[in-house]
Coordinates of N, CA, C and O in Angstrom, one line a residue:
M440 N 87.0 184.9 -17.8 CA 86.3 184.6 -19.0 C 85.5 185.1 -19.5 O 84.1 186.2 -19.3
L441 N 85.3 184.8 -21.5 CA 84.2 185.2 -21.9 C 83.5 184.7 -22.4 O 83.1 183.3 -22.9
N442 N 82.0 185.5 -21.5 CA 80.7 185.0 -22.5 C 80.5 185.0 -23.5 O 80.6 186.3 -24.7
N443 N 79.8 184.3 -25.1 CA 79.2 184.0 -26.1 C 77.9 184.3 -26.0 O 77.3 183.5 -25.8
W444 N 77.9 185.4 -27.3 CA 75.9 185.7 -26.9 C 75.5 185.5 -28.3 O 77.0 186.0 -29.1
V445 N 75.2 185.1 -29.1 CA 74.8 184.7 -30.4 C 72.9 185.2 -30.5 O 72.4 184.7 -30.2
V446 N 73.2 186.2 -32.1 CA 71.8 186.5 -32.1 C 71.5 185.5 -33.2 O 72.0 185.7 -34.0
V447 N 69.7 185.0 -32.9 CA 70.4 183.6 -34.2 C 68.4 184.0 -35.0 O 68.0 184.4 -34.2
P448 N 68.7 184.1 -36.1 CA 67.1 184.5 -37.2 C 66.2 183.0 -36.0 O 67.2 181.9 -36.6
T449 N 65.7 183.8 -36.4 CA 64.2 182.0 -36.2 C 63.5 182.2 -36.9 O 63.0 181.3 -37.3
R450 N 63.2 183.5 -38.0 CA 62.3 183.1 -40.1 C 62.8 184.2 -40.3 O 63.7 184.9 -40.3
L451 N 62.7 183.9 -41.9 CA 62.9 185.1 -42.6 C 62.2 186.6 -42.2 O 61.1 186.6 -41.8
P452 N 62.9 187.4 -42.4 CA 62.4 188.5 -42.0 C 61.5 189.2 -43.5 O 61.2 188.9 -44.1
L453 N 60.4 190.2 -42.7 CA 59.2 190.6 -43.4 C 60.1 191.6 -44.6 O 60.9 191.8 -44.2
I454 N 59.3 191.4 -45.5 CA 59.7 192.5 -47.2 C 59.2 193.9 -46.6 O 57.7 193.8 -46.6
H455 N 59.7 195.1 -46.2 CA 58.9 196.5 -46.6 C 58.9 196.6 -47.6 O 59.9 197.4 -47.6
R456 N 57.8 196.6 -48.3 CA 57.6 197.5 -49.7 C 55.6 197.9 -49.1 O 55.3 196.3 -49.3
R457 N 55.2 198.4 -50.2 CA 54.3 198.8 -50.2 C 53.2 198.0 -51.5 O 54.1 197.9 -52.3
C458 N 52.1 197.2 -51.2 CA 51.3 196.6 -52.1 C 50.1 197.0 -53.1 O 49.7 198.3 -52.8
H459 N 50.7 197.5 -54.3 CA 50.0 198.2 -54.9 C 48.6 198.1 -54.8 O 47.4 198.0 -55.7
A460 N 47.7 196.1 -54.5 CA 46.7 195.7 -55.0 C 45.7 196.9 -53.4 O 44.8 196.8 -54.0
C461 N 46.3 196.2 -52.3 CA 45.9 196.3 -51.1 C 46.5 197.9 -50.3 O 46.4 198.1 -49.2
A462 N 47.3 198.7 -50.6 CA 48.2 199.2 -49.7 C 49.2 198.9 -48.8 O 49.0 199.8 -47.6
S463 N 49.1 197.5 -48.7 CA 49.6 196.9 -46.7 C 51.5 197.3 -47.6 O 51.5 197.6 -48.7
E464 N 52.4 197.3 -46.2 CA 53.2 197.4 -46.4 C 54.5 196.6 -46.4 O 55.1 196.7 -45.9
R465 N 53.6 195.0 -45.6 CA 54.3 193.8 -45.9 C 54.5 193.0 -46.5 O 53.3 192.8 -47.2
F466 N 55.2 191.8 -46.8 CA 55.2 190.7 -47.6 C 56.0 189.8 -47.0 O 57.3 190.2 -46.1
R467 N 56.1 189.0 -47.0 CA 57.0 188.0 -46.8 C 56.8 187.4 -48.0 O 56.5 186.4 -49.1
A468 N 58.9 186.5 -47.8 CA 59.4 185.7 -49.1 C 58.5 184.3 -49.6 O 58.5 183.4 -48.2
S469 N 58.0 184.1 -50.6 CA 57.9 182.8 -50.5 C 58.4 181.5 -50.4 O 58.4 179.8 -50.9
G470 N 60.0 181.8 -50.5 CA 60.7 181.0 -50.9 C 60.9 180.3 -52.8 O 61.7 179.2 -52.6
K471 N 60.1 180.8 -53.1 CA 60.5 180.4 -54.8 C 60.9 181.8 -55.8 O 60.6 182.4 -54.9
F472 N 61.8 181.6 -56.3 CA 62.2 181.8 -57.7 C 61.4 181.6 -59.0 O 61.4 180.0 -59.1
R473 N 61.6 183.0 -59.4 CA 61.5 181.8 -61.3 C 62.0 182.5 -61.7 O 62.9 184.1 -61.9
V474 N 62.7 181.9 -63.1 CA 63.7 182.5 -63.9 C 62.8 181.9 -64.8 O 62.7 181.5 -65.6
N475 N 63.7 183.0 -66.0 CA 63.8 183.0 -67.5 C 64.7 183.5 -68.0 O 65.2 184.4 -67.5
A476 N 64.5 183.1 -69.0 CA 65.5 183.0 -69.8 C 65.3 182.9 -71.6 O 64.3 182.5 -72.0
N477 N 65.9 184.0 -71.8 CA 66.2 184.7 -73.8 C 66.6 185.4 -74.3 O 67.8 186.0 -74.1
H478 N 67.0 183.7 -75.1 CA 68.2 183.0 -75.7 C 69.5 183.4 -75.3 O 69.0 182.6 -74.2
K479 N 70.2 184.2 -74.5 CA 71.5 183.9 -74.4 C 71.3 185.1 -72.6 O 72.4 185.0 -72.2
L480 N 70.4 185.3 -72.6 CA 70.4 186.8 -71.0 C 69.0 185.3 -70.2 O 67.9 184.7 -71.0
I481 N 69.0 186.2 -69.1 CA 68.5 185.5 -68.1 C 67.9 186.4 -67.4 O 68.7 187.7 -66.8
D482 N 67.3 186.5 -66.8 CA 66.4 186.6 -65.3 C 66.2 186.4 -64.3 O 65.7 184.8 -64.8
A483 N 65.9 186.5 -62.9 CA 65.5 185.6 -62.3 C 65.2 186.8 -61.4 O 66.0 188.1 -60.7
W484 N 63.9 186.2 -60.5 CA 63.3 187.3 -59.8 C 62.8 185.9 -58.1 O 63.0 185.0 -58.1
L485 N 62.6 187.2 -56.5 CA 62.2 186.0 -56.0 C 60.9 186.8 -55.6 O 60.3 187.8 -55.8
L486 N 59.8 185.7 -55.2 CA 58.8 185.3 -55.3 C 58.2 185.8 -53.9 O 59.0 185.3 -52.7
A487 N 57.8 186.9 -53.8 CA 57.0 187.3 -52.5 C 55.4 187.4 -52.2 O 55.1 188.3 -53.1
L488 N 55.2 187.2 -51.4 CA 53.8 187.5 -50.9 C 52.9 188.4 -50.3 O 54.2 188.0 -48.8
C489 N 51.8 189.4 -50.8 CA 51.6 190.1 -49.7 C 50.8 189.7 -48.0 O 50.4 188.3 -48.7
T490 N 51.1 190.1 -47.0 CA 51.2 189.1 -45.5 C 49.2 189.6 -45.5 O 48.5 188.9 -44.6
A491 N 48.4 190.8 -46.5 CA 47.5 191.1 -46.2 C 46.5 190.5 -46.9 O 45.6 189.9 -47.2
C492 N 46.9 190.5 -48.6 CA 45.9 190.5 -49.9 C 46.7 188.5 -50.5 O 45.4 188.6 -51.2
G493 N 47.7 188.6 -50.4 CA 48.3 187.2 -51.1 C 49.0 188.0 -52.3 O 49.4 187.1 -52.9
E494 N 49.2 189.0 -53.2 CA 49.5 189.4 -53.7 C 51.0 189.4 -54.2 O 51.8 189.5 -53.2
T495 N 51.0 188.5 -55.2 CA 53.2 188.1 -55.7 C 53.5 189.4 -56.1 O 52.7 190.2 -57.1
V496 N 54.6 189.6 -55.8 CA 55.9 190.3 -56.3 C 56.7 189.8 -56.1 O 57.6 189.2 -56.2
K497 N 57.5 190.6 -57.6 CA 58.9 189.9 -57.9 C 59.3 190.8 -57.8 O 59.9 192.1 -58.2
L498 N 60.9 190.3 -56.8 CA 61.8 190.9 -56.7 C 63.6 190.8 -57.7 O 63.4 189.6 -57.5
T499 N 64.0 191.8 -58.0 CA 65.1 191.0 -59.0 C 65.8 190.8 -58.2 O 66.3 191.0 -58.0
V500 N 66.3 189.2 -58.9 CA 67.2 188.6 -58.1 C 69.3 188.8 -59.4 O 70.1 189.8 -59.5
L501 N 68.6 188.9 -60.8 CA 69.1 189.4 -61.6 C 68.8 189.7 -62.9 O 67.7 189.1 -63.1
E502 N 68.6 190.8 -63.5 CA 68.5 191.4 -64.9 C 69.5 191.4 -66.0 O 70.4 191.9 -65.9
R503 N 69.1 190.6 -67.0 CA 69.5 191.0 -68.3 C 71.0 190.3 -68.0 O 71.9 191.0 -68.8
M504 N 71.1 189.5 -67.7 CA 72.9 188.8 -67.3 C 72.9 187.8 -68.7 O 72.0 187.1 -69.0
N505 N 73.8 187.9 -69.0 CA 74.3 186.8 -70.0 C 74.1 185.4 -69.1 O 75.1 185.7 -68.6
V506 N 73.8 184.2 -69.9 CA 73.9 182.8 -68.8 C 74.6 182.5 -69.0 O 75.2 181.9 -67.8
R507 N 75.8 182.9 -69.4 CA 76.9 182.6 -69.3 C 78.1 182.4 -68.1 O 79.1 182.2 -67.8
S508 N 77.1 184.1 -68.1 CA 78.1 185.1 -66.8 C 77.6 184.7 -65.6 O 78.1 184.6 -64.3
V509 N 76.2 183.7 -65.3 CA 75.8 183.0 -63.9 C 76.6 181.4 -63.4 O 76.7 181.3 -64.4
P510 N 77.5 181.6 -62.3 CA 77.8 180.6 -62.0 C 76.5 179.9 -61.9 O 75.7 179.3 -61.6
L511 N 77.0 178.3 -62.3 CA 76.2 177.0 -62.6 C 75.9 176.7 -61.2 O 74.4 176.4 -61.0
E512 N 76.6 176.7 -59.6 CA 75.8 176.3 -58.6 C 74.4 177.1 -58.1 O 73.3 176.7 -57.7
L513 N 75.1 178.6 -59.0 CA 73.7 179.8 -57.9 C 72.8 179.2 -59.1 O 71.5 179.8 -58.8
L514 N 72.3 179.4 -60.7 CA 71.4 178.9 -61.0 C 70.9 177.3 -60.7 O 69.4 177.3 -60.3
D515 N 71.6 176.5 -60.4 CA 71.1 175.2 -59.6 C 69.9 175.8 -58.5 O 69.3 174.7 -58.0
R516 N 70.4 176.5 -57.9 CA 70.0 176.9 -56.9 C 68.6 177.5 -56.9 O 67.8 177.4 -55.9
L517 N 68.5 178.5 -57.7 CA 67.7 179.6 -58.0 C 66.7 177.9 -59.2 O 65.2 178.5 -58.5
H518 N 66.9 177.0 -59.4 CA 65.8 176.5 -60.4 C 65.6 175.3 -59.0 O 64.5 175.2 -58.8
G519 N 66.0 175.0 -57.8 CA 66.0 174.3 -56.8 C 65.6 174.9 -56.1 O 64.5 174.8 -54.6
N520 N 65.2 176.3 -55.8 CA 63.4 177.3 -54.4 C 65.2 177.3 -53.7 O 64.5 177.0 -52.7
D521 N 66.0 177.5 -53.5 CA 67.4 176.4 -52.3 C 66.9 177.8 -51.2 O 66.5 179.1 -51.2
S522 N 65.6 177.0 -49.8 CA 65.7 177.8 -49.2 C 67.2 179.3 -48.7 O 67.1 180.6 -47.8
G523 N 67.9 178.5 -48.5 CA 69.2 179.2 -47.8 C 69.7 180.7 -49.2 O 70.3 181.7 -48.1
L524 N 69.6 180.7 -50.3 CA 69.9 181.6 -50.6 C 68.7 182.2 -51.2 O 68.6 183.9 -51.2
T525 N 67.6 182.3 -50.6 CA 66.3 182.8 -49.7 C 66.9 184.1 -48.8 O 67.0 185.4 -49.4
A526 N 67.3 183.5 -48.1 CA 68.1 184.0 -46.5 C 68.8 184.8 -47.4 O 69.4 186.3 -46.8
K527 N 70.3 184.1 -48.2 CA 71.0 185.1 -48.3 C 70.7 186.4 -48.8 O 70.9 187.9 -49.1
L528 N 70.3 186.0 -50.3 CA 69.5 187.1 -51.5 C 68.2 188.0 -50.6 O 69.0 189.5 -50.9
L529 N 67.6 188.3 -49.8 CA 67.0 189.1 -48.8 C 68.0 190.1 -47.7 O 67.7 191.3 -47.8
Q530 N 69.5 189.2 -47.5 CA 70.3 190.6 -46.8 C 71.3 190.9 -47.6 O 71.9 191.8 -47.4
D531 N 71.6 191.0 -48.8 CA 72.0 191.5 -49.4 C 72.0 192.5 -50.0 O 71.0 192.8 -51.1
P532 N 72.4 193.4 -49.8 CA 72.3 194.9 -49.7 C 71.9 195.8 -51.0 O 71.5 196.5 -51.5
V533 N 72.4 195.4 -52.7 CA 72.4 195.3 -53.7 C 71.3 194.7 -54.7 O 70.4 195.6 -55.1
V534 N 70.4 193.7 -53.9 CA 69.1 193.6 -53.9 C 68.4 194.4 -53.5 O 67.0 195.0 -54.0
Q535 N 68.1 194.7 -52.2 CA 67.7 195.9 -51.4 C 67.3 197.0 -51.8 O 66.0 197.7 -52.4
R536 N 68.8 197.7 -52.7 CA 68.5 198.7 -53.4 C 68.1 198.7 -54.9 O 67.8 199.0 -54.9
R537 N 68.9 197.9 -55.2 CA 68.0 197.5 -56.7 C 66.0 196.9 -56.9 O 65.8 197.8 -57.5
N538 N 65.6 196.7 -55.4 CA 63.8 196.4 -55.1 C 63.4 197.4 -54.3 O 61.6 197.8 -54.5
R539 N 63.9 198.4 -53.7 CA 64.0 198.8 -53.0 C 63.2 199.6 -51.6 O 61.4 198.4 -52.0
I540 N 63.5 198.2 -51.3 CA 63.1 197.3 -50.4 C 63.5 197.3 -48.7 O 65.3 197.4 -49.0
A541 N 63.1 196.7 -47.6 CA 63.7 197.5 -47.2 C 63.3 196.1 -45.6 O 62.2 195.5 -46.4
L542 N 64.2 194.8 -44.8 CA 63.5 194.2 -44.2 C 63.3 194.3 -42.6 O 63.5 195.1 -42.0
D543 N 61.8 193.7 -41.8 CA 61.4 194.1 -40.7 C 61.7 192.5 -39.9 O 61.8 191.4 -40.3
W544 N 62.9 193.0 -39.5 CA 63.1 191.6 -38.5 C 62.8 192.2 -37.0 O 62.9 190.7 -36.3
D545 N 61.2 192.4 -36.9 CA 60.7 192.3 -35.3 C 59.9 191.0 -35.5 O 59.3 190.7 -35.8
N546 N 60.5 190.1 -33.9 CA 60.2 188.5 -33.2 C 60.2 187.5 -34.7 O 60.3 187.0 -34.7
A547 N 61.8 188.1 -35.3 CA 62.4 187.4 -36.4 C 63.6 186.9 -35.5 O 65.1 186.3 -36.8
W548 N 64.0 186.7 -34.1 CA 65.5 186.8 -34.1 C 65.6 186.2 -33.2 O 64.5 186.7 -31.9
R549 N 66.2 185.9 -32.3 CA 66.1 185.2 -30.6 C 67.7 185.6 -30.7 O 68.9 185.3 -31.1
L550 N 68.2 185.7 -28.7 CA 69.2 185.5 -28.7 C 69.3 184.7 -27.2 O 69.0 183.9 -26.8
D551 N 70.6 184.4 -27.9 CA 71.0 182.4 -27.3 C 72.3 183.0 -26.7 O 73.4 183.6 -27.3
T552 N 71.8 183.0 -25.3 CA 73.5 183.5 -24.0 C 74.0 182.3 -23.5 O 74.9 182.1 -23.0
G553 N 73.9 180.9 -24.2 CA 74.3 179.8 -24.0 C 73.9 179.5 -22.4 O 75.0 178.5 -22.1
G554 N 73.4 179.9 -22.6 CA 72.9 179.3 -20.9 C 74.0 180.2 -19.7 O 74.1 179.6 -18.4
S555 N 74.6 181.4 -19.8 CA 75.7 181.5 -19.3 C 75.2 182.7 -17.4 O 74.6 183.2 -18.0
D556 N 75.3 181.8 -16.6 CA 75.1 182.2 -15.4 C 76.1 183.4 -14.6 O 77.3 182.9 -14.6
H557 N 75.6 184.8 -14.7 CA 76.8 185.9 -14.3 C 76.2 186.3 -13.3 O 76.7 187.6 -13.3
P558 N 75.4 186.6 -12.4 CA 74.9 186.8 -12.4 C 75.5 187.6 -10.6 O 75.4 188.6 -10.3
D559 N 76.2 186.6 -10.6 CA 77.0 186.7 -8.9 C 78.7 186.3 -9.0 O 79.7 187.3 -7.9
R560 N 79.2 187.3 -10.4 CA 80.4 188.0 -11.0 C 80.6 189.5 -10.9 O 79.5 190.6 -11.4
E561 N 81.6 189.9 -10.7 CA 82.1 190.8 -10.4 C 82.3 192.2 -11.3 O 81.9 192.8 -12.1
V562 N 82.5 191.4 -12.5 CA 83.0 191.8 -13.6 C 82.2 190.4 -14.7 O 82.8 189.1 -15.2
I563 N 81.5 191.0 -15.9 CA 81.2 190.4 -17.4 C 81.5 191.1 -18.2 O 81.3 191.5 -18.5
D564 N 82.2 189.7 -18.8 CA 83.0 190.4 -20.2 C 82.5 189.4 -21.4 O 82.5 188.6 -21.1
V565 N 81.2 189.9 -22.4 CA 80.5 189.5 -23.5 C 81.3 189.5 -24.7 O 81.3 190.3 -25.1
L566 N 81.5 188.7 -25.6 CA 81.2 188.6 -27.0 C 79.5 188.1 -27.6 O 78.9 187.4 -27.4
V567 N 79.3 189.5 -28.0 CA 78.3 189.3 -29.1 C 78.1 189.9 -30.1 O 78.7 189.8 -31.2
R568 N 77.8 187.7 -31.5 CA 77.9 187.8 -32.5 C 76.8 187.8 -33.1 O 75.5 187.1 -32.7
F569 N 76.1 187.8 -34.0 CA 75.4 187.9 -35.1 C 75.9 186.7 -36.3 O 76.1 187.0 -37.1
A570 N 74.7 185.9 -36.0 CA 74.2 184.9 -37.2 C 74.2 185.5 -38.5 O 74.1 184.0 -40.0
A571 N 73.3 186.6 -38.5 CA 72.9 186.7 -39.8 C 72.9 188.5 -39.1 O 73.3 188.8 -38.2
R572 N 72.7 189.2 -40.4 CA 72.9 191.0 -40.1 C 71.5 190.7 -40.5 O 71.4 191.7 -40.7
I573 N 71.4 191.2 -39.0 CA 70.2 191.2 -38.2 C 70.3 192.6 -37.2 O 71.2 192.3 -36.1
P574 N 69.9 194.1 -37.5 CA 69.9 194.8 -36.4 C 69.3 195.4 -35.6 O 68.1 194.9 -35.7
V575 N 70.0 195.0 -34.1 CA 69.3 195.2 -33.1 C 69.6 196.5 -32.6 O 71.7 196.2 -32.4
R576 N 69.3 197.0 -31.3 CA 70.1 197.9 -30.5 C 70.6 197.2 -30.0 O 70.3 196.4 -28.9
P577 N 72.3 197.4 -28.8 CA 73.4 196.8 -27.9 C 71.8 197.3 -26.7 O 71.8 196.1 -26.3
V578 N 71.2 198.1 -26.3 CA 71.1 198.1 -25.5 C 69.6 197.3 -25.3 O 69.6 196.6 -23.9
R579 N 69.0 196.3 -25.8 CA 68.1 195.3 -26.2 C 68.7 194.3 -26.0 O 68.2 193.7 -24.8
L580 N 69.5 193.7 -26.2 CA 70.7 192.5 -26.2 C 71.1 192.6 -24.8 O 70.7 191.1 -24.2
I581 N 71.7 193.5 -24.7 CA 71.9 193.4 -22.8 C 70.8 193.3 -22.1 O 71.0 192.2 -21.0
A582 N 69.8 194.4 -22.0 CA 69.2 193.9 -21.0 C 68.5 192.9 -21.2 O 68.6 191.9 -20.0
E583 N 68.0 192.2 -22.2 CA 67.7 191.0 -22.8 C 68.2 189.8 -22.4 O 67.9 188.5 -21.7
G584 N 69.6 189.8 -22.3 CA 70.4 188.7 -21.7 C 71.2 189.2 -20.6 O 71.6 188.0 -19.5
C585 N 71.3 190.3 -19.6 CA 71.7 190.1 -18.0 C 69.8 190.2 -17.5 O 70.2 190.7 -16.6
G586 N 68.9 190.2 -18.2 CA 67.7 190.1 -17.0 C 68.0 191.6 -16.6 O 67.4 191.4 -15.6
L587 N 67.8 193.1 -17.1 CA 67.8 193.6 -17.4 C 66.7 195.0 -17.6 O 66.6 193.8 -19.0
S588 N 66.0 196.0 -17.3 CA 65.2 196.8 -18.2 C 66.3 197.4 -19.2 O 67.5 198.2 -18.8
R589 N 65.4 198.3 -19.7 CA 66.5 198.7 -21.0 C 67.3 200.3 -19.8 O 67.9 200.7 -20.4
A590 N 66.1 200.7 -19.3 CA 66.8 202.4 -18.7 C 67.8 201.8 -17.7 O 67.9 203.2 -17.7
D591 N 67.3 200.5 -16.6 CA 68.9 200.6 -16.4 C 69.9 200.4 -17.1 O 71.4 200.5 -16.6
V592 N 69.5 199.3 -17.8 CA 70.7 199.8 -19.1 C 71.6 201.1 -19.6 O 72.8 200.9 -19.2
E593 N 70.9 201.5 -19.9 CA 70.8 203.2 -20.0 C 71.6 203.6 -18.2 O 72.8 204.4 -19.0
R594 N 71.0 203.7 -17.7 CA 71.8 203.6 -16.7 C 73.1 203.3 -16.3 O 73.9 204.8 -15.9
L595 N 72.8 202.2 -16.4 CA 75.3 201.3 -16.7 C 76.0 202.0 -17.4 O 76.6 203.2 -17.4
I596 N 74.7 202.5 -18.6 CA 76.3 203.3 -19.6 C 76.9 204.7 -19.1 O 77.3 204.8 -19.4
T597 N 76.1 204.9 -18.6 CA 76.0 206.7 -17.9 C 76.9 206.3 -16.8 O 77.9 207.5 -17.1
E598 N 76.7 205.4 -16.5 CA 77.3 205.1 -14.7 C 78.8 204.8 -15.5 O 80.3 205.1 -14.8
G599 N 79.1 204.5 -16.3 CA 80.2 204.3 -16.5 C 81.0 202.6 -16.3 O 81.7 201.9 -16.1
T600 N 79.4 201.7 -16.1 CA 79.9 200.7 -15.4 C 79.3 199.6 -16.5 O 79.9 198.3 -16.6
L601 N 79.0 199.7 -17.5 CA 78.5 199.0 -18.9 C 80.2 199.6 -19.3 O 78.9 201.0 -20.2
V602 N 80.6 198.8 -20.9 CA 81.7 199.4 -21.1 C 81.3 199.1 -22.3 O 81.3 198.0 -22.5
S603 N 82.2 199.7 -23.9 CA 82.0 198.6 -25.0 C 82.4 199.8 -26.1 O 82.8 200.9 -26.0
A604 N 83.7 199.1 -26.7 CA 84.3 199.7 -27.1 C 83.7 200.5 -29.0 O 83.9 201.0 -29.8
V605 N 82.3 199.9 -28.9 CA 81.6 200.5 -29.4 C 80.4 201.5 -29.5 O 80.2 201.0 -28.0
R606 N 79.5 202.1 -29.7 CA 78.2 203.2 -29.5 C 77.7 201.4 -29.2 O 77.1 201.3 -30.5
L607 N 76.8 201.5 -28.2 CA 75.9 200.8 -27.8 C 74.9 202.1 -28.4 O 73.7 200.8 -28.0
S608 N 74.5 202.8 -28.2 CA 73.2 203.7 -29.2 C 73.3 203.0 -30.6 O 73.8 202.4 -31.0
G609 N 72.1 203.4 -30.4 CA 71.4 203.0 -32.6 C 71.8 201.2 -32.3 O 71.2 200.9 -31.9
K610 N 71.6 201.1 -33.8 CA 71.7 199.6 -33.8 C 72.7 199.4 -34.7 O 73.6 200.4 -35.3
R611 N 73.2 197.7 -34.4 CA 73.7 197.1 -35.6 C 73.8 196.1 -35.4 O 72.8 195.5 -35.2
S612 N 74.5 195.7 -36.8 CA 74.2 193.7 -37.3 C 75.5 193.6 -37.4 O 75.4 192.4 -37.8
G613 N 76.4 193.8 -36.4 CA 77.9 193.6 -36.5 C 78.4 193.0 -35.2 O 77.8 193.9 -34.3
D614 N 79.0 192.4 -34.9 CA 79.8 191.8 -33.5 C 80.4 192.7 -32.7 O 80.3 193.7 -33.3
F615 N 80.6 192.5 -31.9 CA 80.7 193.7 -30.7 C 80.9 192.8 -29.1 O 80.5 191.8 -29.0
T616 N 82.0 193.6 -28.7 CA 81.7 193.1 -27.1 C 81.8 194.0 -26.0 O 81.6 195.7 -26.5
F617 N 81.8 194.1 -24.8 CA 81.0 194.7 -24.0 C 81.9 194.2 -22.6 O 81.3 193.0 -22.1
T618 N 81.4 195.0 -20.7 CA 81.9 195.0 -20.2 C 81.2 195.5 -19.0 O 81.1 196.4 -18.5
L619 N 80.7 194.6 -18.8 CA 79.6 195.0 -17.2 C 80.4 194.6 -16.1 O 81.3 193.8 -15.9
K620 N 80.8 196.4 -15.7 CA 81.2 195.5 -13.6 C 80.0 196.0 -12.7 O 79.8 196.8 -12.8
R621 N 79.5 195.4 -11.7 CA 79.1 195.4 -10.2 C 79.4 196.0 -9.8 O 81.4 196.1 -9.1

């Protein structure tokens, strides 16, 4: 029987970027957008606040785009300060590259194991799904989900009793499966 675990965000991640006012390196998304139109061109920014001093920084979402080329639904969501759009744009690699930012997911997610009770079974097959692109070490997820230490998980991988088709070292933000044989 395949167990389903889901990595779920609990809040928006912090934004890793240097503050010009106080040299802090963490911002939080305000959830508000600023939209500016100049004739037929439009700019849009996501506003973020420094966690130390409160300084506001604008993260470019749209830059000098023709108004007619922007989908009406996107414009409505920008004007409405849509929180779902904030989450989506923060995870967009194009927005991250354009603004030279990285996301800090520390303490911003949880593992939902669905209350699966598996300690007594010989073989455990688990599908780990990500509700958002949250980079997490599989060893950490397995340790938390199975109630083991990370050192125990590393030992099980070395012994060959914990196997997966994907590499379990490093970080992953995409779905994967693993099998634990006791």
